[in-house]
């Protein structure tokens, strides 16, 4: 069953030097209980997608076109007071840095109780019991003691567990996790991703996972969007996209993984850099980094075509009908 449908979303930042389009023609769907990954280099627009869904795009960014249907309600048109009833309640977000969510001068328990009381009619005592149960679910040892501690008394991994516990207190339908493990040690990263996966599977929670780490998305998500310069360039089943990447940019990302390189060899890199919003090239935004560029790539934005079981925006793929 469909939970979210993003249709031709466009986000523009109006700056003194002119309007910059941060997202263009972004369309995807998410089913109930589905886990979707969004990957791409920094500046690809991954986080702008997430912030658009919960109407947290920082000014002067605005949604200039498109719809965001959440269970049929168009979030792109809802007034802020109505969005507030959904954000932090039915759609929750976790960020790279747990301290973006946690208040350093309040105990974990106070923050969890406040969150519950903001969204539910519940006594303080009951809210505290629910908070302790939630801390147990995210595998925090001795939750009855931890609940009275301040964020700085916990390790980075524990803090991220607390943030997940707070996000799930209201039993949301959708969790958006924006680089949730980037700031953590590798071993802790694996534990947190394992926890998130388990929680999604147990409760049928839908997940949008934003990351630059293809290894993480391959373990956790079922479908994948690859973004470049504010546009989706490839989308399909995660396994399919990773095993049979069709778009030259996706192929470059996969070739750049350390596991694609033999010991002693230099890491493969995609030549050049992601363009800034102010300097997105005409035609296909990837044309000056691509090894397959055709004359049309420099002038015309590619439409989406079916390639294998994925959808890809690429003239070369469209022309060949097979992967380059
Ligand atoms: Fe490369 Fe052209 Fe495809 Fe863009 S459209 S990825 S430049 S072949």
Tab-separated table of C-alpha atoms and ligand atoms in Angstrom:
chain	number	residue	atom	x	y	z
A	1	UNK	CA	0.000	0.000	0.000
A	2	UNK	CA	1.292	3.439	-0.968
A	3	UNK	CA	2.504	5.622	1.923
A	4	UNK	CA	4.311	8.420	0.109
A	5	UNK	CA	4.303	9.703	-3.441
A	6	UNK	CA	6.671	12.483	-4.452
A	7	UNK	CA	5.757	13.794	-7.880
A	8	UNK	CA	7.891	16.154	-9.990
A	9	UNK	CA	9.204	17.975	-6.931
A	10	UNK	CA	11.167	21.144	-7.576
A	11	UNK	CA	12.887	23.204	-4.881
A	12	UNK	CA	14.369	26.613	-5.608
A	13	UNK	CA	16.575	28.884	-3.537
A	14	UNK	CA	15.944	32.560	-4.303
A	15	UNK	CA	19.229	34.354	-3.771
A	16	UNK	CA	20.340	37.901	-4.563
A	17	UNK	CA	22.287	36.632	-7.571
A	18	UNK	CA	19.168	34.823	-8.898
A	19	UNK	CA	17.118	31.655	-8.374
A	20	UNK	CA	19.022	28.384	-7.952
A	21	UNK	CA	17.188	25.123	-8.526
A	22	UNK	CA	18.233	22.631	-5.862
A	23	UNK	CA	15.853	19.830	-6.892
A	24	UNK	CA	14.236	19.248	-10.250
A	25	UNK	CA	11.768	16.667	-11.484
A	26	UNK	CA	12.150	14.440	-8.406
A	27	UNK	CA	9.548	11.659	-8.455
A	28	UNK	CA	9.433	8.453	-6.425
A	29	UNK	CA	7.083	6.400	-4.295
A	30	UNK	CA	7.357	4.567	-1.002
A	31	UNK	CA	5.122	1.699	0.065
A	32	UNK	CA	4.103	0.996	3.668
A	33	UNK	CA	6.883	-0.937	5.377
A	34	UNK	CA	9.313	-0.310	2.509
A	35	UNK	CA	12.925	0.823	3.005
A	36	UNK	CA	14.247	3.240	0.402
A	37	UNK	CA	17.826	4.484	0.114
A	38	UNK	CA	18.944	7.778	-1.423
A	39	UNK	CA	22.607	7.980	-2.410
A	40	UNK	CA	24.839	10.475	-4.163
A	41	UNK	CA	27.812	12.712	-3.431
A	42	UNK	CA	27.561	15.733	-1.128
A	43	UNK	CA	25.532	18.441	-2.831
A	44	UNK	CA	23.431	15.979	-4.872
A	45	UNK	CA	20.239	17.120	-3.138
A	46	UNK	CA	19.604	14.044	-0.977
A	47	UNK	CA	18.940	15.983	2.212
A	48	UNK	CA	16.858	18.624	0.392
A	49	UNK	CA	14.473	15.798	-0.580
A	50	UNK	CA	14.186	14.754	3.067
A	51	UNK	CA	13.731	18.270	4.380
A	52	UNK	CA	11.097	18.982	1.707
A	53	UNK	CA	8.982	16.057	2.889
A	54	UNK	CA	8.794	17.453	6.432
A	55	UNK	CA	8.744	21.085	5.283
A	56	UNK	CA	12.033	21.947	6.949
A	57	UNK	CA	13.844	23.424	3.953
A	58	UNK	CA	15.860	26.333	5.213
A	59	UNK	CA	14.910	29.726	3.752
A	60	UNK	CA	15.283	31.044	1.092
A	61	UNK	CA	14.501	27.540	-0.240
A	62	UNK	CA	10.909	26.907	-1.300
A	63	UNK	CA	8.991	24.160	-3.066
A	64	UNK	CA	8.277	25.721	-6.461
A	65	UNK	CA	6.576	22.768	-8.150
A	66	UNK	CA	5.365	19.254	-7.522
A	67	UNK	CA	3.434	17.319	-4.916
A	68	UNK	CA	4.333	15.308	-1.829
A	69	UNK	CA	1.409	13.014	-1.092
A	70	UNK	CA	1.554	11.355	2.325
A	71	UNK	CA	-1.373	8.957	2.637
A	72	UNK	CA	-3.121	11.117	0.050
A	73	UNK	CA	-2.502	14.451	1.850
A	74	UNK	CA	-0.384	16.918	-0.120
A	75	UNK	CA	2.339	18.022	2.317
A	76	UNK	CA	3.613	20.569	-0.228
A	77	UNK	CA	0.397	22.554	0.223
A	78	UNK	CA	-0.336	22.034	3.930
A	79	UNK	CA	-0.059	25.040	6.248
A	80	UNK	CA	2.735	24.860	8.837
A	81	UNK	CA	0.324	24.197	11.745
A	82	UNK	CA	-0.951	21.056	9.995
A	83	UNK	CA	2.546	19.914	9.046
A	84	UNK	CA	3.516	20.201	12.717
A	85	UNK	CA	0.896	17.582	13.569
A	86	UNK	CA	2.568	15.183	11.128
A	87	UNK	CA	6.250	16.065	11.662
A	88	UNK	CA	7.659	14.456	14.806
A	89	UNK	CA	4.517	12.370	15.089
A	90	UNK	CA	3.702	10.395	11.931
A	91	UNK	CA	6.917	11.264	10.086
A	92	UNK	CA	10.069	11.476	12.217
A	93	UNK	CA	13.605	12.348	11.264
A	94	UNK	CA	16.989	11.463	12.668
A	95	UNK	CA	20.171	13.312	11.745
A	96	UNK	CA	23.893	12.645	11.530
A	97	UNK	CA	24.618	14.475	14.773
A	98	UNK	CA	22.428	13.311	17.681
A	99	UNK	CA	23.063	16.649	19.401
A	100	UNK	CA	20.973	18.319	16.655
A	101	UNK	CA	18.001	16.567	18.242
A	102	UNK	CA	18.941	16.298	21.913
A	103	UNK	CA	18.821	19.218	24.321
A	104	UNK	CA	22.103	19.156	26.278
A	105	UNK	CA	20.603	20.716	29.437
A	106	UNK	CA	17.685	18.294	29.849
A	107	UNK	CA	17.840	14.658	30.937
A	108	UNK	CA	16.969	11.964	28.415
A	109	UNK	CA	13.826	11.193	30.412
A	110	UNK	CA	12.609	14.816	30.455
A	111	UNK	CA	13.051	15.060	26.686
A	112	UNK	CA	11.245	11.792	26.034
A	113	UNK	CA	8.363	12.649	28.373
A	114	UNK	CA	8.016	16.119	26.787
A	115	UNK	CA	7.932	14.580	23.318
A	116	UNK	CA	5.239	12.104	24.300
A	117	UNK	CA	3.104	14.704	26.061
A	118	UNK	CA	3.330	16.999	23.002
A	119	UNK	CA	1.695	14.348	20.831
A	120	UNK	CA	-0.321	12.132	23.188
A	121	UNK	CA	-2.688	12.643	26.133
A	122	UNK	CA	-0.749	10.740	28.748
A	123	UNK	CA	0.288	11.240	32.400
A	124	UNK	CA	3.931	11.978	33.240
A	125	UNK	CA	4.212	8.641	35.033
A	126	UNK	CA	2.845	6.693	32.063
A	127	UNK	CA	5.032	8.697	29.664
A	128	UNK	CA	8.116	7.783	31.704
A	129	UNK	CA	7.160	4.099	31.636
A	130	UNK	CA	6.726	4.308	27.854
A	131	UNK	CA	10.091	6.060	27.535
A	132	UNK	CA	11.867	3.333	29.518
A	133	UNK	CA	10.225	0.648	27.369
A	134	UNK	CA	11.375	2.484	24.234
A	135	UNK	CA	14.955	2.733	25.530
A	136	UNK	CA	14.855	-1.013	26.102
A	137	UNK	CA	13.705	-1.544	22.513
A	138	UNK	CA	16.742	0.327	21.194
A	139	UNK	CA	18.933	-1.871	23.409
A	140	UNK	CA	20.077	0.751	25.912
A	141	UNK	CA	21.349	-1.149	28.949
A	142	UNK	CA	19.857	-0.205	32.348
A	143	UNK	CA	17.247	2.149	30.854
A	144	UNK	CA	15.809	2.989	34.322
A	145	UNK	CA	19.166	4.577	35.202
A	146	UNK	CA	20.033	5.984	31.774
A	147	UNK	CA	16.755	7.868	31.571
A	148	UNK	CA	17.935	10.259	34.295
A	149	UNK	CA	21.228	11.011	32.560
A	150	UNK	CA	22.113	13.978	30.355
A	151	UNK	CA	23.151	13.494	26.702
A	152	UNK	CA	26.810	14.315	27.455
A	153	UNK	CA	26.959	11.341	29.850
A	154	UNK	CA	26.328	8.927	26.967
A	155	UNK	CA	28.636	7.739	24.172
A	156	UNK	CA	27.961	8.821	20.561
A	157	UNK	CA	26.394	5.446	19.738
A	158	UNK	CA	24.160	5.574	22.843
A	159	UNK	CA	23.074	9.108	21.983
A	160	UNK	CA	22.048	7.982	18.482
A	161	UNK	CA	20.080	5.107	20.061
A	162	UNK	CA	18.302	7.624	22.294
A	163	UNK	CA	17.489	9.761	19.239
A	164	UNK	CA	16.028	6.698	17.515
A	165	UNK	CA	14.029	5.901	20.674
A	166	UNK	CA	12.622	9.449	20.731
A	167	UNK	CA	11.807	9.310	17.002
A	168	UNK	CA	9.875	6.089	17.475
A	169	UNK	CA	8.010	7.119	20.660
A	170	UNK	CA	4.974	8.252	18.685
A	171	UNK	CA	4.980	5.106	16.531
A	172	UNK	CA	5.453	7.010	13.239
A	173	UNK	CA	4.656	5.470	9.867
A	174	UNK	CA	7.781	6.932	8.268
A	175	UNK	CA	11.294	7.444	9.589
A	176	UNK	CA	13.723	9.562	7.581
A	177	UNK	CA	17.329	8.935	8.588
A	178	UNK	CA	19.809	11.479	7.183
A	179	UNK	CA	23.329	10.018	7.367
A	180	UNK	CA	22.503	8.513	10.801
A	181	UNK	CA	25.846	6.780	11.261
A	182	UNK	CA	28.340	9.045	9.496
A	183	UNK	CA	29.633	10.548	12.760
A	184	UNK	CA	30.093	7.151	14.460
A	185	UNK	CA	32.895	4.567	14.593
A	186	UNK	CA	32.598	1.784	12.011
A	187	UNK	CA	31.655	-0.915	14.553
A	188	UNK	CA	28.987	1.321	16.095
A	189	UNK	CA	27.704	2.210	12.594
A	190	UNK	CA	26.977	-1.458	11.927
A	191	UNK	CA	25.169	-1.826	15.282
A	192	UNK	CA	22.978	1.229	14.628
A	193	UNK	CA	22.073	0.095	11.096
A	194	UNK	CA	21.298	-3.390	12.414
A	195	UNK	CA	19.072	-1.820	15.072
A	196	UNK	CA	17.231	0.356	12.525
A	197	UNK	CA	16.686	-2.600	10.211
A	198	UNK	CA	15.335	-4.734	13.087
A	199	UNK	CA	12.982	-1.977	14.264
A	200	UNK	CA	11.627	-1.470	10.724
A	201	UNK	CA	11.044	-5.183	10.267
A	202	UNK	CA	9.369	-5.616	13.662
A	203	UNK	CA	6.966	-2.708	13.358
A	204	UNK	CA	6.403	-2.366	9.600
A	205	UNK	CA	7.931	1.110	9.747
A	206	UNK	CA	8.835	2.687	6.389
A	207	UNK	CA	12.340	4.107	6.117
A	208	UNK	CA	14.049	6.640	3.872
A	209	UNK	CA	17.769	6.286	4.434
A	210	UNK	CA	19.987	9.051	3.088
A	211	UNK	CA	23.636	8.203	2.870
A	212	UNK	CA	26.698	8.387	0.667
A	213	UNK	CA	27.562	4.819	1.725
A	214	UNK	CA	26.473	2.224	-0.850
A	215	UNK	CA	27.478	-0.596	1.517
A	216	UNK	CA	24.957	0.612	4.095
A	217	UNK	CA	22.076	0.965	1.622
A	218	UNK	CA	22.744	-2.463	0.185
A	219	UNK	CA	22.319	-4.024	3.638
A	220	UNK	CA	19.279	-2.082	4.744
A	221	UNK	CA	17.144	-0.890	1.819
A	222	UNK	CA	14.991	-2.585	-0.781
A	223	UNK	CA	14.864	0.214	-3.357
A	224	UNK	CA	17.390	2.862	-4.237
A	225	UNK	CA	17.493	6.348	-5.745
A	226	UNK	CA	20.782	7.698	-7.078
A	227	UNK	CA	20.900	11.492	-7.173
A	228	UNK	CA	23.181	13.836	-9.057
A	229	UNK	CA	23.042	17.645	-9.084
A	230	UNK	CA	19.470	17.799	-7.755
A	231	UNK	CA	17.993	15.133	-10.004
A	232	UNK	CA	17.378	11.390	-9.703
A	233	UNK	CA	19.570	9.757	-12.348
A	234	UNK	CA	18.746	6.135	-11.581
A	235	UNK	CA	16.167	4.314	-9.490
A	236	UNK	CA	15.348	0.669	-9.035
A	237	UNK	CA	15.655	-2.293	-6.697
A	238	UNK	CA	18.732	-1.799	-4.508
A	239	UNK	CA	20.290	-5.158	-5.392
A	240	UNK	CA	19.664	-4.575	-9.090
A	241	UNK	CA	21.106	-1.041	-9.079
A	242	UNK	CA	24.218	-2.167	-7.210
A	243	UNK	CA	24.793	-5.390	-9.170
A	244	UNK	CA	23.836	-3.980	-12.599
A	245	UNK	CA	24.262	-0.188	-12.481
A	246	UNK	CA	22.988	1.347	-15.708
A	247	UNK	CA	23.746	5.065	-15.403
A	248	UNK	CA	27.396	6.064	-15.916
A	249	UNK	CA	27.314	8.006	-12.625
A	250	UNK	CA	26.047	4.978	-10.674
A	251	UNK	CA	28.706	2.868	-12.357
A	252	UNK	CA	31.309	5.409	-11.274
A	253	UNK	CA	30.090	5.309	-7.669
A	254	UNK	CA	30.306	1.521	-7.605
A	255	UNK	CA	33.733	1.432	-9.228
A	256	UNK	CA	34.913	3.930	-6.600
A	257	UNK	CA	34.097	1.528	-3.738
A	258	UNK	CA	37.251	0.174	-2.060
A	259	UNK	CA	35.974	-3.386	-2.635
A	260	UNK	CA	35.998	-2.747	-6.407
A	261	UNK	CA	39.772	-2.228	-6.242
A	262	UNK	CA	42.430	-4.920	-5.987
A	263	UNK	CA	44.904	-4.693	-3.084
A	264	UNK	CA	47.746	-2.298	-3.930
A	265	UNK	CA	45.750	-0.621	-6.722
A	266	UNK	CA	44.771	3.038	-6.555
A	267	UNK	CA	41.097	3.670	-5.791
A	268	UNK	CA	38.971	4.448	-8.846
A	269	UNK	CA	37.560	7.942	-8.852
A	270	UNK	CA	34.938	9.732	-10.896
A	271	UNK	CA	36.908	12.538	-12.581
A	272	UNK	CA	35.944	16.110	-11.690
A	273	UNK	CA	33.545	17.342	-9.027
A	274	UNK	CA	29.809	17.595	-8.481
A	275	UNK	CA	28.835	21.051	-9.830
A	276	UNK	CA	27.530	23.666	-7.423
A	277	UNK	CA	23.903	24.763	-7.743
A	278	UNK	CA	25.076	27.983	-9.345
A	279	UNK	CA	27.021	26.160	-12.069
A	280	UNK	CA	24.944	23.165	-13.134
A	281	UNK	CA	25.924	22.427	-16.754
A	282	UNK	CA	23.310	22.491	-19.525
A	283	UNK	CA	21.877	19.230	-20.826
A	284	UNK	CA	22.893	16.289	-18.656
A	285	UNK	CA	24.510	17.751	-15.539
A	286	UNK	CA	27.008	14.858	-15.543
A	287	UNK	CA	28.244	15.475	-19.106
A	288	UNK	CA	31.650	16.922	-18.247
A	289	UNK	CA	32.508	13.957	-15.991
A	290	UNK	CA	31.053	11.179	-18.120
A	291	UNK	CA	33.015	8.837	-20.361
A	292	UNK	CA	30.059	8.283	-22.723
A	293	UNK	CA	29.063	11.878	-23.501
A	294	UNK	CA	27.223	12.376	-26.795
A	295	UNK	CA	26.643	15.772	-28.459
A	296	UNK	CA	22.995	15.713	-27.288
A	297	UNK	CA	24.161	15.306	-23.666
A	298	UNK	CA	25.529	18.864	-23.708
A	299	UNK	CA	22.251	20.445	-24.803
A	300	UNK	CA	19.276	18.350	-23.726
A	301	UNK	CA	18.275	17.078	-20.276
A	302	UNK	CA	17.781	13.299	-20.656
A	303	UNK	CA	14.327	11.805	-20.057
A	304	UNK	CA	13.867	8.670	-17.999
A	305	UNK	CA	14.047	5.359	-19.830
A	306	UNK	CA	13.659	1.786	-18.632
A	307	UNK	CA	16.990	0.001	-18.474
A	308	UNK	CA	16.976	-3.516	-17.098
A	309	UNK	CA	14.659	-3.270	-14.088
A	310	UNK	CA	15.709	0.299	-13.326
A	311	UNK	CA	14.747	3.763	-14.572
A	312	UNK	CA	17.638	5.842	-15.819
A	313	UNK	CA	18.063	9.403	-17.113
A	314	UNK	CA	20.739	8.976	-19.783
A	315	UNK	CA	20.902	9.594	-23.548
A	316	UNK	CA	23.547	6.940	-24.043
A	317	UNK	CA	21.499	4.256	-22.302
A	318	UNK	CA	18.412	5.345	-24.282
A	319	UNK	CA	20.324	5.058	-27.537
A	320	UNK	CA	21.937	1.709	-26.814
A	321	UNK	CA	18.986	0.102	-25.076
A	322	UNK	CA	21.611	-1.734	-23.026
A	323	UNK	CA	23.983	-0.788	-20.239
A	324	UNK	CA	27.042	1.176	-21.450
B	1	LIG	FE1	26.788	10.527	-19.829
B	1	LIG	FE2	25.184	11.596	-21.665
B	1	LIG	FE3	24.298	9.680	-20.082
B	1	LIG	FE4	24.746	12.103	-19.106
B	1	LIG	S1	23.222	11.555	-20.629
B	1	LIG	S2	25.307	10.196	-18.193
B	1	LIG	S3	26.548	12.685	-20.284
B	1	LIG	S4	25.923	9.516	-21.593
